[in-house]
Each structure stands twice: as structure tokens, then as C-alpha cells.
PDB file of C-alpha atoms in Angstrom:
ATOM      1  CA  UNK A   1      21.877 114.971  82.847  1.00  0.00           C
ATOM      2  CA  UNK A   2      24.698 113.375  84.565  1.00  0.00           C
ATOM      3  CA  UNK A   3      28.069 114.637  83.757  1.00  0.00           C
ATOM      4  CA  UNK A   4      30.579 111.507  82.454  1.00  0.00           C
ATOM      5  CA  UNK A   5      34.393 112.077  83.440  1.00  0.00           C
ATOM      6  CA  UNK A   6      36.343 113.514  80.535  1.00  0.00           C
ATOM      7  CA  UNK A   7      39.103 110.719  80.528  1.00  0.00           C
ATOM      8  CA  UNK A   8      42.377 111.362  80.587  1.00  0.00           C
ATOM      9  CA  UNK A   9      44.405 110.836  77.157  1.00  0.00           C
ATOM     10  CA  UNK A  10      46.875 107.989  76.498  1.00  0.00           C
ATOM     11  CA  UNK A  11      49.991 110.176  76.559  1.00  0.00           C
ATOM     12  CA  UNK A  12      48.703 112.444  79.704  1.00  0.00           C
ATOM     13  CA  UNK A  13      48.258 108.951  81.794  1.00  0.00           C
ATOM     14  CA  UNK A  14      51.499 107.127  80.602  1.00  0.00           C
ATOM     15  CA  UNK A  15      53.501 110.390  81.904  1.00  0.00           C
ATOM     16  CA  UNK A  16      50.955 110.110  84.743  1.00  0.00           C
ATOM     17  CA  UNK A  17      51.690 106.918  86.136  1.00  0.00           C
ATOM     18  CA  UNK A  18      55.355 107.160  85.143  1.00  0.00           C
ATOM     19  CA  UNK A  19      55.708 109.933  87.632  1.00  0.00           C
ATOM     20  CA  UNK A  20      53.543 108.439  89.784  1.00  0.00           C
ATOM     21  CA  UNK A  21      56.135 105.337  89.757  1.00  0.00           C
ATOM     22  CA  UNK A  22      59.046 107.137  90.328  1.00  0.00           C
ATOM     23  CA  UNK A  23      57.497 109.072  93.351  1.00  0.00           C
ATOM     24  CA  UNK A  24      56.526 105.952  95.129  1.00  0.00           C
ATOM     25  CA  UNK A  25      59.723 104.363  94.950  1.00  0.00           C
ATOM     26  CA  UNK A  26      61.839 106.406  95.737  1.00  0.00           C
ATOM     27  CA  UNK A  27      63.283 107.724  92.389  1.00  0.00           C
ATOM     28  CA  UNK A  28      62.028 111.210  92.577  1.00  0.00           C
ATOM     29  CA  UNK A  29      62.109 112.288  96.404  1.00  0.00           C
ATOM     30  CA  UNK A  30      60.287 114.527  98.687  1.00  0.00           C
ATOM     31  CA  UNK A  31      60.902 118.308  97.861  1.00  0.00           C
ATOM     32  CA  UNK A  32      62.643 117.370  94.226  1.00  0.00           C
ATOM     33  CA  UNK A  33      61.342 120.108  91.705  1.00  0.00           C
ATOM     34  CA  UNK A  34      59.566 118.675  88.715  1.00  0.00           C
ATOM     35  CA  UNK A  35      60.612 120.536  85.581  1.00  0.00           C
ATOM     36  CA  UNK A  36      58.537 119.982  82.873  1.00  0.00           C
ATOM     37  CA  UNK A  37      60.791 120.093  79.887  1.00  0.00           C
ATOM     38  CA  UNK A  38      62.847 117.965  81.596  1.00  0.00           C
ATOM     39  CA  UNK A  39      60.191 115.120  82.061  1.00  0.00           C
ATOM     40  CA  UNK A  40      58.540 115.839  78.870  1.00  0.00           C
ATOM     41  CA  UNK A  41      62.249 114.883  77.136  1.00  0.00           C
ATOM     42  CA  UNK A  42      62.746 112.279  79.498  1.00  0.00           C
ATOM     43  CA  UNK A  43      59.226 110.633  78.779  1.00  0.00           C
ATOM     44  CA  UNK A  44      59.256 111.672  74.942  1.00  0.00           C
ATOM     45  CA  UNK A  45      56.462 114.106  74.424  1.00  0.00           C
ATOM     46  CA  UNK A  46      55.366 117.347  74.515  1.00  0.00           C
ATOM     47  CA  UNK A  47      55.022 119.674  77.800  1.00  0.00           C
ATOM     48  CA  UNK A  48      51.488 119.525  77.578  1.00  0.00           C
ATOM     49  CA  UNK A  49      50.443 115.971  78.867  1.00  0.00           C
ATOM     50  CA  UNK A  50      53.670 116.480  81.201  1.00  0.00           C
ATOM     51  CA  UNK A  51      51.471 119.555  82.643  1.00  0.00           C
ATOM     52  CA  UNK A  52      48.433 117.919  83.043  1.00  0.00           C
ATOM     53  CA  UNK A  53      49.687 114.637  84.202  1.00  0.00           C
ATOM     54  CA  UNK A  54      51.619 117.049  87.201  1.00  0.00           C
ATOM     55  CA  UNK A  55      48.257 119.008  87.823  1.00  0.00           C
ATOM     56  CA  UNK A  56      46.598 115.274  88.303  1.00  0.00           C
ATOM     57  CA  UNK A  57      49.368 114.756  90.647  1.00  0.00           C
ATOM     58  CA  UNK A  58      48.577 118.091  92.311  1.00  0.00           C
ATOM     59  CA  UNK A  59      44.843 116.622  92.997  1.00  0.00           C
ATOM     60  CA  UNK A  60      46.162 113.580  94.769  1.00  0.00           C
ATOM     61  CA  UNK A  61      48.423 115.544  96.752  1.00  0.00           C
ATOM     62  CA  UNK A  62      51.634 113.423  95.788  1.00  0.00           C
ATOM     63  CA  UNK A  63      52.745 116.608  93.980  1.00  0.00           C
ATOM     64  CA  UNK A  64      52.565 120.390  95.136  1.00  0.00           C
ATOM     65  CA  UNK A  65      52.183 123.570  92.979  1.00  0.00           C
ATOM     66  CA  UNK A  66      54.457 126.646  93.498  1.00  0.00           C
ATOM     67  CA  UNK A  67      53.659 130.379  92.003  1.00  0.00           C
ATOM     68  CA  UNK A  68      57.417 130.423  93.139  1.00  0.00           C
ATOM     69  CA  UNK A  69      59.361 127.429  93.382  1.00  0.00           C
ATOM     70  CA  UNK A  70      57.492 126.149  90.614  1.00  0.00           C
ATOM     71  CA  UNK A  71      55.961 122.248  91.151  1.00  0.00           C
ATOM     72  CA  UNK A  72      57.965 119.498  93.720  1.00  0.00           C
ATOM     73  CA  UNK A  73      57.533 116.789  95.222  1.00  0.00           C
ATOM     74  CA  UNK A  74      55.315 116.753  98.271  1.00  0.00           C
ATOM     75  CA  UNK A  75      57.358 116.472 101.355  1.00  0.00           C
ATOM     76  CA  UNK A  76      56.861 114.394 104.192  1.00  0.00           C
ATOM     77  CA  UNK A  77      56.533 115.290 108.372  1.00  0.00           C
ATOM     78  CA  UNK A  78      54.781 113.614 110.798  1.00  0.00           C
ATOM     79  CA  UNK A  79      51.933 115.941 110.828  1.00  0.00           C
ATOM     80  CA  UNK A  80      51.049 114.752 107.095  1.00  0.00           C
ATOM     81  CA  UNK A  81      51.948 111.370 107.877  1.00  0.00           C
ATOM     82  CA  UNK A  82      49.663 111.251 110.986  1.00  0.00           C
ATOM     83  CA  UNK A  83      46.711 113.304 109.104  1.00  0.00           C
ATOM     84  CA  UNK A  84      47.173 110.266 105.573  1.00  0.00           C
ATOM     85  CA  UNK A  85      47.218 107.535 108.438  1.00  0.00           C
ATOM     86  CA  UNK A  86      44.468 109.070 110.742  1.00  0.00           C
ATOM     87  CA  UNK A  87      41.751 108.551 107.512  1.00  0.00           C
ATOM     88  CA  UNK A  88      42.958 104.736 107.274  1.00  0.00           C
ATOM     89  CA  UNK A  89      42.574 103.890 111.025  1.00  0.00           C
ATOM     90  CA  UNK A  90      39.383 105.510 110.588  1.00  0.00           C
ATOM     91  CA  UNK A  91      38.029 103.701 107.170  1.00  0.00           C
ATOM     92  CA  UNK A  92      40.563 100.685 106.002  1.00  0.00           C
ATOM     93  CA  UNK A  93      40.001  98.352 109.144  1.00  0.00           C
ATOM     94  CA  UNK A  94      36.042  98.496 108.946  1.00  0.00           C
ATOM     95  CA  UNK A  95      36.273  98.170 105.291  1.00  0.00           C
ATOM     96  CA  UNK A  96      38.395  94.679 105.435  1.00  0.00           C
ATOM     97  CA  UNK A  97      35.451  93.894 108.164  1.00  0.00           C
ATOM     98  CA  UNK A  98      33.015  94.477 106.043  1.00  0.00           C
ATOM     99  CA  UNK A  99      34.913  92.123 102.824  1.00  0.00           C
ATOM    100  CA  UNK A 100      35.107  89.633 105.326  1.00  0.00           C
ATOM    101  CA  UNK A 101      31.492  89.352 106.174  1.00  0.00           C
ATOM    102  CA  UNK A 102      30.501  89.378 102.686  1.00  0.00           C
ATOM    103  CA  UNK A 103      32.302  86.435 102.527  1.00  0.00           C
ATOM    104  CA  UNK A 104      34.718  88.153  99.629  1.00  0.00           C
ATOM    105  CA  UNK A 105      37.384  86.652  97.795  1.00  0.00           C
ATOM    106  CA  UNK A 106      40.492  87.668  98.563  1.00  0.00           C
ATOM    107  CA  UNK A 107      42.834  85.832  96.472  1.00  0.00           C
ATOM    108  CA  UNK A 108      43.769  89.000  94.722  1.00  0.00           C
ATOM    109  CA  UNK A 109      45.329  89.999  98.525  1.00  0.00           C
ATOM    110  CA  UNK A 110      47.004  86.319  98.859  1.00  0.00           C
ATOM    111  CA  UNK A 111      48.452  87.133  94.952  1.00  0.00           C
ATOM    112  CA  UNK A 112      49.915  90.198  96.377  1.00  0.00           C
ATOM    113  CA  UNK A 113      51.226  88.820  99.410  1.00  0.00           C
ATOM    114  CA  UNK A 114      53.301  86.070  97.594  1.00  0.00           C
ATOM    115  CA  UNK A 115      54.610  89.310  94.751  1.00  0.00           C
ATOM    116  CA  UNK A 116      55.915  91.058  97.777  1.00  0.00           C
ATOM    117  CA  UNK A 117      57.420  88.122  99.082  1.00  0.00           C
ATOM    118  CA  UNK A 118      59.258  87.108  95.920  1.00  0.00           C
ATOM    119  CA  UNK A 119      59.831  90.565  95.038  1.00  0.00           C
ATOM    120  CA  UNK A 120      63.891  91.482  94.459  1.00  0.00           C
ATOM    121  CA  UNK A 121      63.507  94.919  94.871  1.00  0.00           C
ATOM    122  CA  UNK A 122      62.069  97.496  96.805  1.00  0.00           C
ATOM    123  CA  UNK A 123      60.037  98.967  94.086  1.00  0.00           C
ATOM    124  CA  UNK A 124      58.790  95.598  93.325  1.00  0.00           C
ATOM    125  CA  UNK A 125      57.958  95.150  96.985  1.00  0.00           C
ATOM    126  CA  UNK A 126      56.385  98.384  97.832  1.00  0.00           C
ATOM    127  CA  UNK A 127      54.132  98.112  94.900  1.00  0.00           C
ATOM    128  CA  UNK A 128      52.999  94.627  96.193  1.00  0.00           C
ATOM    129  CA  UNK A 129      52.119  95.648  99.198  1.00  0.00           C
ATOM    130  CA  UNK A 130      50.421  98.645  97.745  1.00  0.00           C
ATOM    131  CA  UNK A 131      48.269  95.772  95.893  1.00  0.00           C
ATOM    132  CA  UNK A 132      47.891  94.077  98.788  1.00  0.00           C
ATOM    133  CA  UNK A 133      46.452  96.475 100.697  1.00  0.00           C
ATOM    134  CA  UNK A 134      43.929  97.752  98.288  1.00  0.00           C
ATOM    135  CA  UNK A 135      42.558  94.388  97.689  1.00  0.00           C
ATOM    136  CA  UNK A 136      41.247  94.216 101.328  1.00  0.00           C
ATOM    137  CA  UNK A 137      38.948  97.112 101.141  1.00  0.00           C
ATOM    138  CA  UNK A 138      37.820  97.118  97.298  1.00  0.00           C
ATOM    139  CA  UNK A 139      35.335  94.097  97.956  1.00  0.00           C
ATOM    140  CA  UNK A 140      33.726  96.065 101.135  1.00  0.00           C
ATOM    141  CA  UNK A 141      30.901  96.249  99.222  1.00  0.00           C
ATOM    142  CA  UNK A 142      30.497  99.845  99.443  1.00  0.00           C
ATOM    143  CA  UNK A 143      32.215 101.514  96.332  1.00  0.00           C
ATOM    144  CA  UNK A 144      32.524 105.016  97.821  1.00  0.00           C
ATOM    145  CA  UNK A 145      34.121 103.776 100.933  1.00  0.00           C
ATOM    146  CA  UNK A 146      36.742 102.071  98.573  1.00  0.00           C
ATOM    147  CA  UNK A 147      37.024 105.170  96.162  1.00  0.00           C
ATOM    148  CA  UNK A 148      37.645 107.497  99.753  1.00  0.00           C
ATOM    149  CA  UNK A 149      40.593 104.900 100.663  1.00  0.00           C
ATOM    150  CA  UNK A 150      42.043 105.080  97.221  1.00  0.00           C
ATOM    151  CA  UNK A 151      42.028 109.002  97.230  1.00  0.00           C
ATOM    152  CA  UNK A 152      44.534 108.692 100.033  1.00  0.00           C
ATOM    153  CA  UNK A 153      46.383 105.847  98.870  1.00  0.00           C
ATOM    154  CA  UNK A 154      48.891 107.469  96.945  1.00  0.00           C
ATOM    155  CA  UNK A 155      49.915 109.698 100.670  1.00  0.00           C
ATOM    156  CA  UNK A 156      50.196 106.615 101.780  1.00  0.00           C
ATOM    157  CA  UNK A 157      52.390 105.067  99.880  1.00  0.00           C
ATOM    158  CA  UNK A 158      54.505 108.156  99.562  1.00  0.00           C
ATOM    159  CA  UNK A 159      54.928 108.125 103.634  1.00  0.00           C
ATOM    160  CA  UNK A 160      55.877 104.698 103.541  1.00  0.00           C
ATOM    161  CA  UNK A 161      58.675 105.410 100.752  1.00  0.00           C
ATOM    162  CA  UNK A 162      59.923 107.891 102.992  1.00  0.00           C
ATOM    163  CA  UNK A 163      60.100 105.926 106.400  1.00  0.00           C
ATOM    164  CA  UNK A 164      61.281 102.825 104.683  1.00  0.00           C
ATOM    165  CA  UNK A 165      64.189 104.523 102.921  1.00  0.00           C
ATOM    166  CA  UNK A 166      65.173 105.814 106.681  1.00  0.00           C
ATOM    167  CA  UNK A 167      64.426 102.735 108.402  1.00  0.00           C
ATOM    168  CA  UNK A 168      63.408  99.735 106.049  1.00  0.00           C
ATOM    169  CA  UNK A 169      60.930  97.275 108.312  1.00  0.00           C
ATOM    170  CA  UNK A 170      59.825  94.888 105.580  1.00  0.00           C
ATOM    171  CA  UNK A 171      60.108  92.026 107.635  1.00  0.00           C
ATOM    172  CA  UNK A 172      57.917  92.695 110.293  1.00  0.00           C
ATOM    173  CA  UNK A 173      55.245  94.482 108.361  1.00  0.00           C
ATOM    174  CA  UNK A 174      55.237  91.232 106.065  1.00  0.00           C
ATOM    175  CA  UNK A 175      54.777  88.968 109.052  1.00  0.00           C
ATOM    176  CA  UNK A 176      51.912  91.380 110.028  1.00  0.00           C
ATOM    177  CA  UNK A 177      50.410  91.012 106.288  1.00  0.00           C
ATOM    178  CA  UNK A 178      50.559  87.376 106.598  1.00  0.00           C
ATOM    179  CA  UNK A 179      48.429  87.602 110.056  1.00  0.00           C
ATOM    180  CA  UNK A 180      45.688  90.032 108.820  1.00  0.00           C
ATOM    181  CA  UNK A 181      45.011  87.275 105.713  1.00  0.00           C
ATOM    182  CA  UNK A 182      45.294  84.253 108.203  1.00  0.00           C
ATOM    183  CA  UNK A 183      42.616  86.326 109.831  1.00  0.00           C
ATOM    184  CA  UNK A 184      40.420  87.080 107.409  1.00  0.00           C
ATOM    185  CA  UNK A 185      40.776  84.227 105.412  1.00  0.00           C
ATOM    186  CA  UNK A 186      39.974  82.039 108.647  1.00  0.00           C
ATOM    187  CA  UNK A 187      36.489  84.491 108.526  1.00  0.00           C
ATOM    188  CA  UNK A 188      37.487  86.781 111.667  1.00  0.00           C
ATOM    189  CA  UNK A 189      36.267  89.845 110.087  1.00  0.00           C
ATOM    190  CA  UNK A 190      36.500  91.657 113.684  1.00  0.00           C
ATOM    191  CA  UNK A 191      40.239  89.368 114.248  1.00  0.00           C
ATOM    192  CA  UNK A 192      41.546  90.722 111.166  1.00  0.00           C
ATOM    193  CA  UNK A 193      40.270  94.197 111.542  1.00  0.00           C
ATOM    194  CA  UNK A 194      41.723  94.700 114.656  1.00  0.00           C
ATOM    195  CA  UNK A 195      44.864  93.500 113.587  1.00  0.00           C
ATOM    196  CA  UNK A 196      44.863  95.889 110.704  1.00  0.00           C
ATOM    197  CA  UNK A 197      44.172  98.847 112.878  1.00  0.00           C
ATOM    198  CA  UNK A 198      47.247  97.668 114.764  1.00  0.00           C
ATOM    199  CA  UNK A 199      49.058  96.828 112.022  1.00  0.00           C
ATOM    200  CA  UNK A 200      49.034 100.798 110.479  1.00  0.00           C
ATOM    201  CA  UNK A 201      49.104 102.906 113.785  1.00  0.00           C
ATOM    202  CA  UNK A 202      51.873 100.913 114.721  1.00  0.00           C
ATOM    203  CA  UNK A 203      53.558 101.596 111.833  1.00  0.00           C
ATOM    204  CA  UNK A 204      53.085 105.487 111.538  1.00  0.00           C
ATOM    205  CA  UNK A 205      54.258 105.876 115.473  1.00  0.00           C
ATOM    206  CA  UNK A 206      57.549 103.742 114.858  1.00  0.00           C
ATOM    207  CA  UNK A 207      58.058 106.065 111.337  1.00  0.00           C
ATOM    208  CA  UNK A 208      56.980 109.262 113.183  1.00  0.00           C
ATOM    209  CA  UNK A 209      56.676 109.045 116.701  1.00  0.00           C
ATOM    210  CA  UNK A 210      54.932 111.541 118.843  1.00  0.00           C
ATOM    211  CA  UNK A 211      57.256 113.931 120.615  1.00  0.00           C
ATOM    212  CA  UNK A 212      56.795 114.191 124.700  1.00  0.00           C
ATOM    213  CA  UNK A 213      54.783 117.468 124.326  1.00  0.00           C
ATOM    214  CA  UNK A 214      52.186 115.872 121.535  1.00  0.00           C
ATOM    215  CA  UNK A 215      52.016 113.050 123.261  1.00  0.00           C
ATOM    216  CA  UNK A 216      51.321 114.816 126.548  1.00  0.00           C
ATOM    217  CA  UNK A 217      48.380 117.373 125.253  1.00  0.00           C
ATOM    218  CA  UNK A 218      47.079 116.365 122.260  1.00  0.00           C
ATOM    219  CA  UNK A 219      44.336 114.759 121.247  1.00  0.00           C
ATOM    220  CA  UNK A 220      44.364 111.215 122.621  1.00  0.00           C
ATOM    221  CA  UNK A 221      45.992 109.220 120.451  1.00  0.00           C
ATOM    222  CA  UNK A 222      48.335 106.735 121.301  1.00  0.00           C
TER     223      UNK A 222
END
């Protein structure tokens, strides 16, 4: 028999996402402990789906588990930040190929787009683009490829919060949005592929650039 997922209850995914929220922008930073009484007054429960919803977190790698400084926020150096962006290079630009192909809508990318646009804020914003990115990939056609880019789309979005809180570049990385969905709407799957491969390895070496000695001997990556 196949096993079904034992889903998560109501109260373990609102405290879920409501960490998950205030991780990605910003409210809860890198290496900030998580105390569960804390959250579980602040969210209006019980420890219990505070617990789980952290051990969730723990799985996705936004949050990290401590025998002795108990559970924090996941921090954030280049070496994570090139490992997170290393699978997207890899998977996210042949996945938009592949949506383009297929001919896929992607109105749910040009909805995005115009959120993070209007947005007033840079939760809004980040959470947009988020949006925006995901609905690239999701209509590859290939469901696993799109469930491997969402495992590591919550790293992603965490190294983002970090390098745009040091360095906010929303300009630019909107006009680069706008080019990759000219692109692909315009049906130049290998146009706008290429320009999303540019578009996120030029972001991760402006946020964390290699120093002279990794550059020099590593493994030959620009």
C-alpha cells in the first residue's frame, strides 16, 4: 500500500506559516533563538503545534535545532548562499525552458510581477517575487522537478532577506523580472532561460562575492 502524508493540523500550519512569514521578511533574523512559549503566547496556543510547526521548519532548513542553544534562526554565509543558489542555476532555468515549450500559461508570473511592482513594502514585495518566481517552474511539466525547486525555496528566500536588508537591489532585479517574462512570453524558452541563469548567479555574486582565494582555486565558477 502506498503511504498518504499525515497532514499537518490547522493550528500546527497557521503557527507554521506565521513563522515562516516573519523569517522571510525580515522580522525574525538570522541566528534569533525561537522560544517556544514565547511564540506559542504570541500566536495563542499551546507549545505543542509551536514545536512541531519549528521541527517543520527544521526540515526546510529555514530553522536549526540546538541540544544547546536550543532552536534559531538559520544563519546566512556565502557558503550556504552559494550551495541554495548552486541547485537553482542547476534546475530553475531548464525548468522555465521547459514551461515555455509547453506553451504554459504564465499569467500567474505576469500577476506576480505587477504585486511586486505595486507592492508598498518590502514584505509585500519579497513575497511577490517569491510568487513570481515559483510560477515559472511549476508548469515545467515535470512535478518532481517543481517539488525539488520548492524544497529549496524557502533558503532562497531567506538569502535574499538577508542581502536585501544589507544592500536592497529591487530595482534592478525587477527590470531583470520584467526581461525573463518578455522572454518567455515572446516563446524564447532558451532567451528566457538564459536570462534567468544570469539573472540568479548574478545576484548571489553581487550578495556574496567570491573572495580572491575562492575565486582563484575553486571549482570554476564564475
Amino acid at each position: 500500500m502506498t503511504s498518504v502524508p499525515t497532514p499537518i493540523p490547522s493550528r500546527t500550519q497557521f503557527v507554521l506559516e506565521g513563522i515562516k512569514h516573519r523569517i522571510l521578511t525580515g522580522q525574525l533574523t538570522p541566528g534569533q533563538a525561537l522560544v517556544e512559549t514565547e511564540l506559542a503566547a504570541q500566536f495563542g496556543v499551546s507549545k505543542t503545534p509551536v514545536r512541531e510547526a519549528l521541527k517543520t521548519l527544521a526540515g526546510t532548513g529555514l530553522v536549526v535545532m540546538s541540544q544547546y542553544k536550543g532552536v534559531t534562526v538559520r544563519m546566512v554565509d556565502a557558503d550556504m548562499a552559494r550551495e541554495v543558489y548552486d541547485v537553482r542555476l542547476l534546475l530553475e532555468p531548464e525548468a522555465l525552458r521547459r514551461s515555455v515549450r509547453r506553451g504554459a500559461s504564465l499569467d500567474a508570473a505576469r500577476d506576480a510581477l505587477n504585486r511586486a511592482d505595486a507592492a508598498t513594502d518590502t514584505a509585500e514585495r519579497s513575497l511577490a517575487n517569491r510568487e513570481f518566481h515559483r510560477a515559472l517552474y511549476t508548469p515545467c511539466g515535470n512535478p518532481l522537478l517543481g517539488r525539488m525547486l520548492d524544497e529549496v525555496r524557502d533558503q532562497a528566500a531567506l538569502v535574499s532577506a538577508v542581502a536585501w536588508a544589507a544592500d536592497p537591489s529591487w530595482e534592478r532585479e525587477a527590470a531583470e523580472h520584467r526581461e525573463i517574462l518578455r522572454l518567455a512570453l515572446e516563446g524564447d524558452a532558451d532567451g528566457a532561460s538564459s536570462a534567468l541563469h544570469v539573472h540568479i548567479a548574478s545576484f548571489v555574486h553581487r550578495a556574496f562575492p567570491a573572495t580572491e582565494s575562492e575565486a582563484g582555486g575553486g571549482d570554476g565558477q564564475a
